[in-house]
JSON list of C-alpha atoms in Angstrom, two decimals:
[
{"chain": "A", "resi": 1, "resn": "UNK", "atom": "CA", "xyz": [57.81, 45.83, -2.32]},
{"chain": "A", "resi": 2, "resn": "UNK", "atom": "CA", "xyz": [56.10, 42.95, -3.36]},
{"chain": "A", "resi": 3, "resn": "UNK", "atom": "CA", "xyz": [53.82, 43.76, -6.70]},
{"chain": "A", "resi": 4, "resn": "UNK", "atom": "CA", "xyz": [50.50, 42.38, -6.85]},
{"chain": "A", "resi": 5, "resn": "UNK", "atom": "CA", "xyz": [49.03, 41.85, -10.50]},
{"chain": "A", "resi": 6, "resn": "UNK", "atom": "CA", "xyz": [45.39, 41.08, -10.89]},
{"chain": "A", "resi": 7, "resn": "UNK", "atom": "CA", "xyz": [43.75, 39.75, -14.31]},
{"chain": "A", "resi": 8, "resn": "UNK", "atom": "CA", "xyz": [41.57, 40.84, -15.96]},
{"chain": "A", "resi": 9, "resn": "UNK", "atom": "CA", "xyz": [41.15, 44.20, -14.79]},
{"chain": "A", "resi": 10, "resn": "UNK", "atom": "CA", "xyz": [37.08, 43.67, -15.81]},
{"chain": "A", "resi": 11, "resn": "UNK", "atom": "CA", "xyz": [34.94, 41.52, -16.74]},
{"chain": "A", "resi": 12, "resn": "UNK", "atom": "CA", "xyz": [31.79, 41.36, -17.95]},
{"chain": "A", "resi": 13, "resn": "UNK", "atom": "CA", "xyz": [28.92, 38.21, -16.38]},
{"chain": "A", "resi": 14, "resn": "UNK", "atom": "CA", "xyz": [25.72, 37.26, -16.61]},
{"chain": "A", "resi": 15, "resn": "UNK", "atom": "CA", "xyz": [23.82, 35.92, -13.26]},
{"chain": "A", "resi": 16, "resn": "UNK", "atom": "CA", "xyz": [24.38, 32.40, -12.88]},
{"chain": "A", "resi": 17, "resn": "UNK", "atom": "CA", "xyz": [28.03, 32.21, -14.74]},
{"chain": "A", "resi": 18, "resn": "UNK", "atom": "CA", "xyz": [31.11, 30.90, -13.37]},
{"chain": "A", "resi": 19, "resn": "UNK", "atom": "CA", "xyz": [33.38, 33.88, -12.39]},
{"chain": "A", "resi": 20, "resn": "UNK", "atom": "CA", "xyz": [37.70, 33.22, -12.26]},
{"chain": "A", "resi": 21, "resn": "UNK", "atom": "CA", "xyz": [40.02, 36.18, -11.05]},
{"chain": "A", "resi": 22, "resn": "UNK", "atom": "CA", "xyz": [43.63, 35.42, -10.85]},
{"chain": "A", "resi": 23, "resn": "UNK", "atom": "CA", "xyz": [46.10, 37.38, -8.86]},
{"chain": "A", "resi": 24, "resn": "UNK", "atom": "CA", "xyz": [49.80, 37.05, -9.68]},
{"chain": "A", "resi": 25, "resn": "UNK", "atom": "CA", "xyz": [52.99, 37.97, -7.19]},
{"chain": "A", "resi": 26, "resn": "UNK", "atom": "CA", "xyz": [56.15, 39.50, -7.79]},
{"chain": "A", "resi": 27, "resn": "UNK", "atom": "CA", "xyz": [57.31, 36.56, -5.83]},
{"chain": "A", "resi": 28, "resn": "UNK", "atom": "CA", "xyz": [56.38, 33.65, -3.56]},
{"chain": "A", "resi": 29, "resn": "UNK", "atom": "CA", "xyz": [53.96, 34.67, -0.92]},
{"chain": "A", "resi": 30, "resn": "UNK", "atom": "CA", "xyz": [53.12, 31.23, 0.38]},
{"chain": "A", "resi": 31, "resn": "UNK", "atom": "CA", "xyz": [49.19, 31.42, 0.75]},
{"chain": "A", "resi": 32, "resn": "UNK", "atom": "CA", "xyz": [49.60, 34.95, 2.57]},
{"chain": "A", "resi": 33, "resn": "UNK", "atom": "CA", "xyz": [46.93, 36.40, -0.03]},
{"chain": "A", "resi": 34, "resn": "UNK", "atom": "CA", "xyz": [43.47, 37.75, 1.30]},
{"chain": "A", "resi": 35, "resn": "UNK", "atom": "CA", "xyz": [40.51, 38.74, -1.17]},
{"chain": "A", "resi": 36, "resn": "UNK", "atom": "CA", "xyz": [38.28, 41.26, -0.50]},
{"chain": "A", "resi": 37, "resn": "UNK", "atom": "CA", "xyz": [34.97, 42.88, -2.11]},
{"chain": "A", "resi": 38, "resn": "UNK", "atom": "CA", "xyz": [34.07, 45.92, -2.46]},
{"chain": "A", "resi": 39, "resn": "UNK", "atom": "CA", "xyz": [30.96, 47.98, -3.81]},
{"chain": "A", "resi": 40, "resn": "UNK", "atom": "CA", "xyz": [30.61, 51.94, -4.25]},
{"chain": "A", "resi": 41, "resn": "UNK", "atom": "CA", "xyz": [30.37, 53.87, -1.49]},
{"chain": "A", "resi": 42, "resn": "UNK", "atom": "CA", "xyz": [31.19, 51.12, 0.60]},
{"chain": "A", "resi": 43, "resn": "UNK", "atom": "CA", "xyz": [34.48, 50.14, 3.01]},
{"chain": "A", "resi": 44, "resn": "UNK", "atom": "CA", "xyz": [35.82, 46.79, 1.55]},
{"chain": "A", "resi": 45, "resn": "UNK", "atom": "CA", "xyz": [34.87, 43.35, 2.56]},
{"chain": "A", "resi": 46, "resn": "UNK", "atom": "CA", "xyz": [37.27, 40.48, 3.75]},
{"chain": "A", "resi": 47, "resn": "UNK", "atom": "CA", "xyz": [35.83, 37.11, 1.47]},
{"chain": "A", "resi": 48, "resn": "UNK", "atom": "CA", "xyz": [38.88, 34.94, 1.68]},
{"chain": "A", "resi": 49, "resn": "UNK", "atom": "CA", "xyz": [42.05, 34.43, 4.10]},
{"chain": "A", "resi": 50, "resn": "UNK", "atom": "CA", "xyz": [45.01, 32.86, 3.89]},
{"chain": "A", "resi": 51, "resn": "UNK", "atom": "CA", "xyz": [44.43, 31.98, -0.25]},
{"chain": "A", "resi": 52, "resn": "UNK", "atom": "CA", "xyz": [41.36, 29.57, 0.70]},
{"chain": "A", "resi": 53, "resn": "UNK", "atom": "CA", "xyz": [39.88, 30.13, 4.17]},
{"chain": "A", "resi": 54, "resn": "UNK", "atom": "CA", "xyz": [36.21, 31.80, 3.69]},
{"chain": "A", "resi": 55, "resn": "UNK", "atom": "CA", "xyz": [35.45, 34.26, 6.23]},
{"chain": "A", "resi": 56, "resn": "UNK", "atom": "CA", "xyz": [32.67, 33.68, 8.48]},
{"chain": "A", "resi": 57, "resn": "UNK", "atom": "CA", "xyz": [29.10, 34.81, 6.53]},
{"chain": "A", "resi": 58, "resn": "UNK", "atom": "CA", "xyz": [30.85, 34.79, 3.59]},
{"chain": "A", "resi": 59, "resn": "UNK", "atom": "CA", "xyz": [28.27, 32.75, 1.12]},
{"chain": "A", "resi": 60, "resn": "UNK", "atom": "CA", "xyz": [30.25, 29.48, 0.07]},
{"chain": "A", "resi": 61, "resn": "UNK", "atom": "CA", "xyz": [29.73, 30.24, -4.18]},
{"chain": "A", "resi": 62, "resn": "UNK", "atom": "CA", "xyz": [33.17, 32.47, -2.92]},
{"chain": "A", "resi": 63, "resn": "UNK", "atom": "CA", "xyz": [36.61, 30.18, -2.80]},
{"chain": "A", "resi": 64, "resn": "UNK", "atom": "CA", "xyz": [40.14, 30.91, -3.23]},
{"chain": "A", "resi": 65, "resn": "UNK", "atom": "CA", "xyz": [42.63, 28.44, -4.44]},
{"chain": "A", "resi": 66, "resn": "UNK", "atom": "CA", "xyz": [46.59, 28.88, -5.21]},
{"chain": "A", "resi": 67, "resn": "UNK", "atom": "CA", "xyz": [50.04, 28.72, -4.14]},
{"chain": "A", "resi": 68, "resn": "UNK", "atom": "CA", "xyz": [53.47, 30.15, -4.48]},
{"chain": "A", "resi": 69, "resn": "UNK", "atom": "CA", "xyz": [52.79, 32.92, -6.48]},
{"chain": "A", "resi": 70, "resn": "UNK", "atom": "CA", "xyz": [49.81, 32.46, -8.28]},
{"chain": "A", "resi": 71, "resn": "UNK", "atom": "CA", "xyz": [46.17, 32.45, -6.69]},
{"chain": "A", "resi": 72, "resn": "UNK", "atom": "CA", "xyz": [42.75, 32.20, -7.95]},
{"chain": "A", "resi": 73, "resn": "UNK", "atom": "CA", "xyz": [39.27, 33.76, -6.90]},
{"chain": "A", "resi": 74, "resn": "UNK", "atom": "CA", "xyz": [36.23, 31.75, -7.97]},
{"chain": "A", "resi": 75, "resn": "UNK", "atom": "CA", "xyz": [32.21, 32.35, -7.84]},
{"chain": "A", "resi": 76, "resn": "UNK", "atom": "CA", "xyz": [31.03, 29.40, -8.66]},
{"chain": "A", "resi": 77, "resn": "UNK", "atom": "CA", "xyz": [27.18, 31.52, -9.55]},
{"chain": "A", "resi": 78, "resn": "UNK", "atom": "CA", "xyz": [27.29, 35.07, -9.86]},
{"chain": "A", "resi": 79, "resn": "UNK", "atom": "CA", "xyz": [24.78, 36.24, -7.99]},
{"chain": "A", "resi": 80, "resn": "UNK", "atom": "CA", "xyz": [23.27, 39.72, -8.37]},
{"chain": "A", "resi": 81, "resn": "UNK", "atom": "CA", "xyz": [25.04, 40.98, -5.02]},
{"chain": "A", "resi": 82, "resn": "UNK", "atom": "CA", "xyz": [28.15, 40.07, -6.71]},
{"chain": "A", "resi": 83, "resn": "UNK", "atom": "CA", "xyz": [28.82, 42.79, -8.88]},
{"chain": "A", "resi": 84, "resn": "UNK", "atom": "CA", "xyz": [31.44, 44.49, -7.26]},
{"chain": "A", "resi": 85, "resn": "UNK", "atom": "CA", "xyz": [35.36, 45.29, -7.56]},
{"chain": "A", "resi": 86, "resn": "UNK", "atom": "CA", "xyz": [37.17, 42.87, -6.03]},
{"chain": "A", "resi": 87, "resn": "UNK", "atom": "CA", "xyz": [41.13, 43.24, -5.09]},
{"chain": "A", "resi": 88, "resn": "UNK", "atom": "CA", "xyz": [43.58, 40.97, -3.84]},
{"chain": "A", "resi": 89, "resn": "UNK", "atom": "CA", "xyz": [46.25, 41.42, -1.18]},
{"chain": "A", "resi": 90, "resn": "UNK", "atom": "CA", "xyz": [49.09, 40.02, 0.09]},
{"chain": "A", "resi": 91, "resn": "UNK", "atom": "CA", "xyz": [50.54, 39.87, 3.95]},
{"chain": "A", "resi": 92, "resn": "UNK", "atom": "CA", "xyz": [53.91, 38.02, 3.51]},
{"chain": "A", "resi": 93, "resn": "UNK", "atom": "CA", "xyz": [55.30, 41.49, 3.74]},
{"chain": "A", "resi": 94, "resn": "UNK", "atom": "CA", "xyz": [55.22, 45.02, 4.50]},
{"chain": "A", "resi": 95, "resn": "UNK", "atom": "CA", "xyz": [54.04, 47.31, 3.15]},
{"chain": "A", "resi": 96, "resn": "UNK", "atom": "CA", "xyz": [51.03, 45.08, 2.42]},
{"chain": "A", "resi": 97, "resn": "UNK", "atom": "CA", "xyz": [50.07, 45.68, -1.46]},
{"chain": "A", "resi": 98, "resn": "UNK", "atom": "CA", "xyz": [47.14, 45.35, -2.91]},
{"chain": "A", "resi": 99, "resn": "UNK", "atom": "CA", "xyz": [46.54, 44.37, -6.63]},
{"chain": "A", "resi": 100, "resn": "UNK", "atom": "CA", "xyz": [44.79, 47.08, -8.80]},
{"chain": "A", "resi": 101, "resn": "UNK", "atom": "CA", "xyz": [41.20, 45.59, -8.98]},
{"chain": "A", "resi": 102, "resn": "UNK", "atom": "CA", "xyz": [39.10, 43.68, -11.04]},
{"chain": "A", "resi": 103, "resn": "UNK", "atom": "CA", "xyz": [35.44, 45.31, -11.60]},
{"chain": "A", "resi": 104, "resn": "UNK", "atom": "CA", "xyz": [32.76, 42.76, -12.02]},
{"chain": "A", "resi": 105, "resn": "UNK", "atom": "CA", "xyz": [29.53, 44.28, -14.49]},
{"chain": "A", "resi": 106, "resn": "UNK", "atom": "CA", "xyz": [26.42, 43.08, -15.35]},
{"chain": "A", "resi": 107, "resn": "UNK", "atom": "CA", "xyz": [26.51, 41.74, -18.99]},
{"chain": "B", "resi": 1, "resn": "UNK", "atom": "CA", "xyz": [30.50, 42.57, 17.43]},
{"chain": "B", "resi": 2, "resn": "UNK", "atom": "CA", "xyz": [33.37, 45.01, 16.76]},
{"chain": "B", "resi": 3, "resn": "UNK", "atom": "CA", "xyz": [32.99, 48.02, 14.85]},
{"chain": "B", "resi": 4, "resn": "UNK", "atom": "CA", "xyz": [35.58, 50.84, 14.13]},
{"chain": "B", "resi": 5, "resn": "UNK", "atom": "CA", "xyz": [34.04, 54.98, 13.96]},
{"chain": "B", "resi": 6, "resn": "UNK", "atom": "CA", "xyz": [36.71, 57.17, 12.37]},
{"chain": "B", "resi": 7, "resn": "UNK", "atom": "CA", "xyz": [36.41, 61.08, 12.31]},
{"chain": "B", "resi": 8, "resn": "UNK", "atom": "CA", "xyz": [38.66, 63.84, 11.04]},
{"chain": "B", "resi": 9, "resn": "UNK", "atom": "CA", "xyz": [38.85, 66.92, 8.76]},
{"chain": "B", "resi": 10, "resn": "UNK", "atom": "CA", "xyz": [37.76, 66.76, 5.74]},
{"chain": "B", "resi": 11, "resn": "UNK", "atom": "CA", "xyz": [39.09, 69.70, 3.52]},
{"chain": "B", "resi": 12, "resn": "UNK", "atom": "CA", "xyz": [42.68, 70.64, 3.86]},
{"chain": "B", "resi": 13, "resn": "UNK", "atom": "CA", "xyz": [44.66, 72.97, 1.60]},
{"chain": "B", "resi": 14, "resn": "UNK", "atom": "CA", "xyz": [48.13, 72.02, 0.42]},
{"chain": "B", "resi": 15, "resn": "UNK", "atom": "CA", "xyz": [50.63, 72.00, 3.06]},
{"chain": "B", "resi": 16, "resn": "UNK", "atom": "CA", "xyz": [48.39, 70.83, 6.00]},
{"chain": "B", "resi": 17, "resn": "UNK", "atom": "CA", "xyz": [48.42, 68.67, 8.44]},
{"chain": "B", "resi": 18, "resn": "UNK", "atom": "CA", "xyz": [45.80, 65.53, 7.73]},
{"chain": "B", "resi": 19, "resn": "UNK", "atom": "CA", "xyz": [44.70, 64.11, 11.16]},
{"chain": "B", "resi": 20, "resn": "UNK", "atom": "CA", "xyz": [42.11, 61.28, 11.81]},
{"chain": "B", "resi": 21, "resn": "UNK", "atom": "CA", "xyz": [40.87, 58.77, 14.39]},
{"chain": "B", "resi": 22, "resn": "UNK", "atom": "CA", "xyz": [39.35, 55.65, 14.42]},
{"chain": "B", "resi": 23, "resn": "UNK", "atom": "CA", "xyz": [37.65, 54.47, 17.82]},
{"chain": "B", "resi": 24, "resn": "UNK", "atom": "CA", "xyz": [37.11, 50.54, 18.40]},
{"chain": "B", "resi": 25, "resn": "UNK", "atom": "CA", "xyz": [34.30, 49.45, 19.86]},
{"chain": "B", "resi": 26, "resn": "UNK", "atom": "CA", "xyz": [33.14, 46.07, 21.55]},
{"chain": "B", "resi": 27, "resn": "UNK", "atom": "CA", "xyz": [36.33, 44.39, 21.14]},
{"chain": "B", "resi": 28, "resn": "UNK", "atom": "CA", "xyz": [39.68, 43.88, 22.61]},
{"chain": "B", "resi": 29, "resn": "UNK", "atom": "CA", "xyz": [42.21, 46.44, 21.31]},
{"chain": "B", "resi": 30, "resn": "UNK", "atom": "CA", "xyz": [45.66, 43.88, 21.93]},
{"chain": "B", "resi": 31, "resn": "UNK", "atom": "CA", "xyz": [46.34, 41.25, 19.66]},
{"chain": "B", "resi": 32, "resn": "UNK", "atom": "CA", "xyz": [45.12, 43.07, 16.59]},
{"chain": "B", "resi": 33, "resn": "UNK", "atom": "CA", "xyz": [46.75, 45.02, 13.98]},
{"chain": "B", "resi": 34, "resn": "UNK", "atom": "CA", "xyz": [45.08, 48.83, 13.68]},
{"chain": "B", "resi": 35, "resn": "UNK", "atom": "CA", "xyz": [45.99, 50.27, 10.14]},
{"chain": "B", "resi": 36, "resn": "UNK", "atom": "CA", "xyz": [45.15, 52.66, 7.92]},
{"chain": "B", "resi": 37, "resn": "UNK", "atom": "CA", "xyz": [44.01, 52.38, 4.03]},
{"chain": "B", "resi": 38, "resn": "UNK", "atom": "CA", "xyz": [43.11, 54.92, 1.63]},
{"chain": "B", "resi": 39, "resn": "UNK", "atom": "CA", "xyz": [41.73, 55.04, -1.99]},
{"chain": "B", "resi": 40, "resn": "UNK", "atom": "CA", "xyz": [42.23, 57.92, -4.29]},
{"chain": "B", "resi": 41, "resn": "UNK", "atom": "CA", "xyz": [38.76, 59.02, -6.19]},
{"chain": "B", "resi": 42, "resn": "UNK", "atom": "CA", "xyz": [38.74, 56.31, -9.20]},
{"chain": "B", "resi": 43, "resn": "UNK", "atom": "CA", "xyz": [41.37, 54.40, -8.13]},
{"chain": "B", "resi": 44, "resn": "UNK", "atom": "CA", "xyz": [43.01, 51.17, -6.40]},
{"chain": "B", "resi": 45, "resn": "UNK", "atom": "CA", "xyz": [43.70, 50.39, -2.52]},
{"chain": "B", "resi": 46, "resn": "UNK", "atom": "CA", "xyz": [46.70, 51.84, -0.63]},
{"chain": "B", "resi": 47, "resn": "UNK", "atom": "CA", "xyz": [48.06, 50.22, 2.72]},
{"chain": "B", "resi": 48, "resn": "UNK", "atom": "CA", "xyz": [49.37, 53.54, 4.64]},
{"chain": "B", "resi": 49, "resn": "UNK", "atom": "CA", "xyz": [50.81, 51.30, 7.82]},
{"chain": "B", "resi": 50, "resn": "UNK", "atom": "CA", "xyz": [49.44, 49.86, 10.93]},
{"chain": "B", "resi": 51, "resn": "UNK", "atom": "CA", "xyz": [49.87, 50.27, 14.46]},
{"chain": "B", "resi": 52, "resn": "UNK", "atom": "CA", "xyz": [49.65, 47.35, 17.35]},
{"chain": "B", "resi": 53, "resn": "UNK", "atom": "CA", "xyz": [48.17, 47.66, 20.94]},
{"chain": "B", "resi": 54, "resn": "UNK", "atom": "CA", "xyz": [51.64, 48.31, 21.75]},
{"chain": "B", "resi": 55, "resn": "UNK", "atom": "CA", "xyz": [52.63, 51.05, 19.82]},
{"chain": "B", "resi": 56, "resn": "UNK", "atom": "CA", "xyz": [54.88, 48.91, 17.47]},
{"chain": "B", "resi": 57, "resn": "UNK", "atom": "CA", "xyz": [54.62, 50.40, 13.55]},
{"chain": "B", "resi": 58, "resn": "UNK", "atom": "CA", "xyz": [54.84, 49.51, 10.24]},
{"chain": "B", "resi": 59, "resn": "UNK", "atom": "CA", "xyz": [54.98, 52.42, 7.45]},
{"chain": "B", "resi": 60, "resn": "UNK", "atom": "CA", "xyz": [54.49, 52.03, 3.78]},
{"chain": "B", "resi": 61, "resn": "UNK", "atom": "CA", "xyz": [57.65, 53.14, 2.44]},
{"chain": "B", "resi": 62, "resn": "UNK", "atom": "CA", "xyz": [56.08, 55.92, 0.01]},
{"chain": "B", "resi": 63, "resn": "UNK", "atom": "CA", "xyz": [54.85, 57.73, 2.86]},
{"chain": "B", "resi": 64, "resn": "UNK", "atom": "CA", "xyz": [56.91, 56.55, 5.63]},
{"chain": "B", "resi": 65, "resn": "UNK", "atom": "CA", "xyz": [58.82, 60.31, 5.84]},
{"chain": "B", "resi": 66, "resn": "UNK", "atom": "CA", "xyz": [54.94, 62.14, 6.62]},
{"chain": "B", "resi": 67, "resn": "UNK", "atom": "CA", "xyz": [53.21, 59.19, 8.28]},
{"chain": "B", "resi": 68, "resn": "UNK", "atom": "CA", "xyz": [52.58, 58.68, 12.14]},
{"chain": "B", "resi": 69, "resn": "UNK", "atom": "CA", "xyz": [50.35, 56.51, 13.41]},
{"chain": "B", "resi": 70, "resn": "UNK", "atom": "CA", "xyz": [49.90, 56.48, 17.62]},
{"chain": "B", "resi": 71, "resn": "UNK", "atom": "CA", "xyz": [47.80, 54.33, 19.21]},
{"chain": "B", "resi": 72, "resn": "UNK", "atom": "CA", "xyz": [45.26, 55.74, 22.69]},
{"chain": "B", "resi": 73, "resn": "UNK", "atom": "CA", "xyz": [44.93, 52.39, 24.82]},
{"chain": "B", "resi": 74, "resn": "UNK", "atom": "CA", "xyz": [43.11, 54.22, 27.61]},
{"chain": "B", "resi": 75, "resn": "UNK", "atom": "CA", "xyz": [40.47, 55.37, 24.91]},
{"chain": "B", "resi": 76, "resn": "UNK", "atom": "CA", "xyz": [40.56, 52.36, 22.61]},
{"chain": "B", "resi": 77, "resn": "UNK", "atom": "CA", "xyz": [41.52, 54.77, 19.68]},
{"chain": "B", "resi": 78, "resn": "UNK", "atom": "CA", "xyz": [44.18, 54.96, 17.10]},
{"chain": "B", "resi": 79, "resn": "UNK", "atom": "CA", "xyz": [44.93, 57.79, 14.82]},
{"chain": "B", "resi": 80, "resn": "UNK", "atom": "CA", "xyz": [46.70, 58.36, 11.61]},
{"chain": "B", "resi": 81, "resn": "UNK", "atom": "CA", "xyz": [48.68, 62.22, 10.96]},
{"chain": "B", "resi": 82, "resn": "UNK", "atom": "CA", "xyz": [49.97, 63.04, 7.48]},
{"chain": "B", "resi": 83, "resn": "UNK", "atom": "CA", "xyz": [51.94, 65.87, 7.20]},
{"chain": "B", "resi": 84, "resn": "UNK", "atom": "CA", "xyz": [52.56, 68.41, 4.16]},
{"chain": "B", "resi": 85, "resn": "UNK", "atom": "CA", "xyz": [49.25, 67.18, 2.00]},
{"chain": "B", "resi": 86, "resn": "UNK", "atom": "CA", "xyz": [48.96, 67.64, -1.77]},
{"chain": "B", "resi": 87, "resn": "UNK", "atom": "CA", "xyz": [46.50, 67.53, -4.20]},
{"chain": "B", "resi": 88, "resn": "UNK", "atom": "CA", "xyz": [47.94, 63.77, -4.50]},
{"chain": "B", "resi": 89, "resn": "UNK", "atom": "CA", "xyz": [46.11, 62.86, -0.93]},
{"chain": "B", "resi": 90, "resn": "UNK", "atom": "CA", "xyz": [43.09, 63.24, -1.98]},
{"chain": "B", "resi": 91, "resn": "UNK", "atom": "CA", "xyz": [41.23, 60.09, -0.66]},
{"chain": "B", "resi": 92, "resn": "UNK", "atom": "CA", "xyz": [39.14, 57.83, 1.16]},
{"chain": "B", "resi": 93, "resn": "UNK", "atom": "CA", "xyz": [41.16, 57.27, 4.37]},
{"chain": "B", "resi": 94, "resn": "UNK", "atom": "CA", "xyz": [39.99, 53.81, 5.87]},
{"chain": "B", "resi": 95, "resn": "UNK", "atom": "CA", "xyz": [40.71, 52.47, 9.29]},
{"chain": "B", "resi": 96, "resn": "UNK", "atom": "CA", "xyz": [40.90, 48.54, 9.75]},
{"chain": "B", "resi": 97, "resn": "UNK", "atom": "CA", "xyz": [41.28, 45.89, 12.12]},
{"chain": "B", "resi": 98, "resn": "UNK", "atom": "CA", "xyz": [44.08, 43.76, 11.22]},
{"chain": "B", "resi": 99, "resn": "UNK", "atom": "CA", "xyz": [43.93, 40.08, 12.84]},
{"chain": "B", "resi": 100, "resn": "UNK", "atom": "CA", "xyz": [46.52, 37.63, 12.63]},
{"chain": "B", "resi": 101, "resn": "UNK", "atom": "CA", "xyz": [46.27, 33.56, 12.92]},
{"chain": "B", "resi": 102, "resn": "UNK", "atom": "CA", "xyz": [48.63, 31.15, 12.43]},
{"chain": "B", "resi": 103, "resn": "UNK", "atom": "CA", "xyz": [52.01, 31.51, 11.15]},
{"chain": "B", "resi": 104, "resn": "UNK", "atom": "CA", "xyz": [51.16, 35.28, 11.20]},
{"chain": "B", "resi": 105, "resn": "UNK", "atom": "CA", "xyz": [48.90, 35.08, 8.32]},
{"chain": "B", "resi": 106, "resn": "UNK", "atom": "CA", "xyz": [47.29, 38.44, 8.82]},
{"chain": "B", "resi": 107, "resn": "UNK", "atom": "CA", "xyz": [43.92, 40.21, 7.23]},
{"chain": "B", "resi": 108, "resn": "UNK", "atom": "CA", "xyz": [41.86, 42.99, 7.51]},
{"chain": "B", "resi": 109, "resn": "UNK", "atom": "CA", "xyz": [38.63, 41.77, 8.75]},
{"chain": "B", "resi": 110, "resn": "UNK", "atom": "CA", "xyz": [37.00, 45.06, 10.05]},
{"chain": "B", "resi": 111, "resn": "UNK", "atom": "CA", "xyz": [36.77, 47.89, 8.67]},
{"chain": "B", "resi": 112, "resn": "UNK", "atom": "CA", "xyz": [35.68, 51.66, 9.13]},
{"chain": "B", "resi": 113, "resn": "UNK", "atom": "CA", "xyz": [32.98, 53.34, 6.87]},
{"chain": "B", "resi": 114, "resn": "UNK", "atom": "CA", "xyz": [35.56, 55.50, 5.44]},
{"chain": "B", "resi": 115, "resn": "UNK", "atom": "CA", "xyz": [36.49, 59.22, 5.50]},
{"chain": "B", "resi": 116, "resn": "UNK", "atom": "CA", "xyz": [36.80, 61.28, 2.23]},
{"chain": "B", "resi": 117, "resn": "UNK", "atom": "CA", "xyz": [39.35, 63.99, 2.85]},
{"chain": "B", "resi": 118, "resn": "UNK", "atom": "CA", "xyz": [40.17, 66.59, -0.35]},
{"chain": "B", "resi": 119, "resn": "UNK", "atom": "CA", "xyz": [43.12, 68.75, -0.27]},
{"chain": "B", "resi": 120, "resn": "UNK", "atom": "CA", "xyz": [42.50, 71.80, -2.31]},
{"chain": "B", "resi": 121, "resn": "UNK", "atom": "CA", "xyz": [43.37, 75.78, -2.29]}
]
């Protein structure tokens, strides 16, 4: 299985602040990496495909960047609606893993 | 718009049988992935496996010996069974729409609201 490390595991933001999750592989996934949001109580939400691609209605302070195995999650201005647990996942291969969240709070 | 309604039990004592379904509406049901996710209380994501129009499966390994997923095409439904439950089930049990684009680059981009299912005596 391919392990799927995410850092840090929270972080603490004000509104307006420059947000970075990373998301490290076991091994080279080659841009197969999706990011998705979640809130409590709530199903996740697909923000990015294939490492960079925004999903459609997905506000564009959201962008993924990476490679190989390293990748990147970015809100460029935290916005109140942000504060959520996000997780990354990859699809090179089966079973698709997830990586263990990273909570975003309110400083 | 597509959207995904899942039912099933949702209190099972230890040595059950866990059985849900997740019903697609207003979209196609081939050329998608249908899978099945679940979240312990507290905790991380879990991909259980996925199913496509065809009835062609993937199984996370950890679960692959209780898991079966079958796929309805004449009802646009898919369901997930998950035999000899524990204590360690206990979960949200998600249904999602997996697409694929590409060079099979695949995601979930729909999901289900989620079912919370507790195994307990």
């Amino acid at each position: 299985d391919i392990q799927m490390t995410q850092s840090p595991s929270s972080l603490s933001a004000s509104v307006g602040d420059r947000v970075t999750i990373t998301c490290r592989a076991s091994q080279s996934i080659s841009s197969y990496l999706n990011w998705y949001q979640q809130k409590p109580g709530k199903a996740p939400k697909l923000l990015i495909y294939v490492a960079s691609s925004l999903q459609s209605g997905v506000p564009s302070r959201f962008s993924g960047s990476g490679s190989g195995t390293d990748y990147t999650l970015t809100i460029s201005s935290l916005q109140p609606e942000d504060f959520a647990t996000y997780y990354c996942q990859q699809s090179y291969s089966t079973p698709r893993t997830f990586g263990q969240g990273t909570k975003v709070e309110i400083k | 718009q597509v959207k995904l309604q899942q039912w099933g039990a949702g209190l099972l004592k230890p040595s059950e049988t866990l059985s849900l379904t997740c019903a697609v509406y207003g979209g196609s049901f081939s050329g998608y992935y249908w899978s099945w996710i679940r979240q312990p209380p507290g905790k991380g994501l879990e991909w259980i496996g996925e199913i496509n129009h065809s009835g062609n499966t993937n199984y996370n390994p950890s679960l692959k010996s209780r898991v079966t997923i079958s796929v309805d095409t004449s009802k646009i439904q898919f369901s997930l069974k998950l035999s000899s439950v524990t204590a360690a089930d206990t979960a949200v049990y998600y249904c999602a729409r997996g697409s694929v684009r590409g060079r099979n680059y695949y995601y979930m981009d729909v999901w289900g609201k989620g079912t919370t299912v507790t195994v307990s005596s």
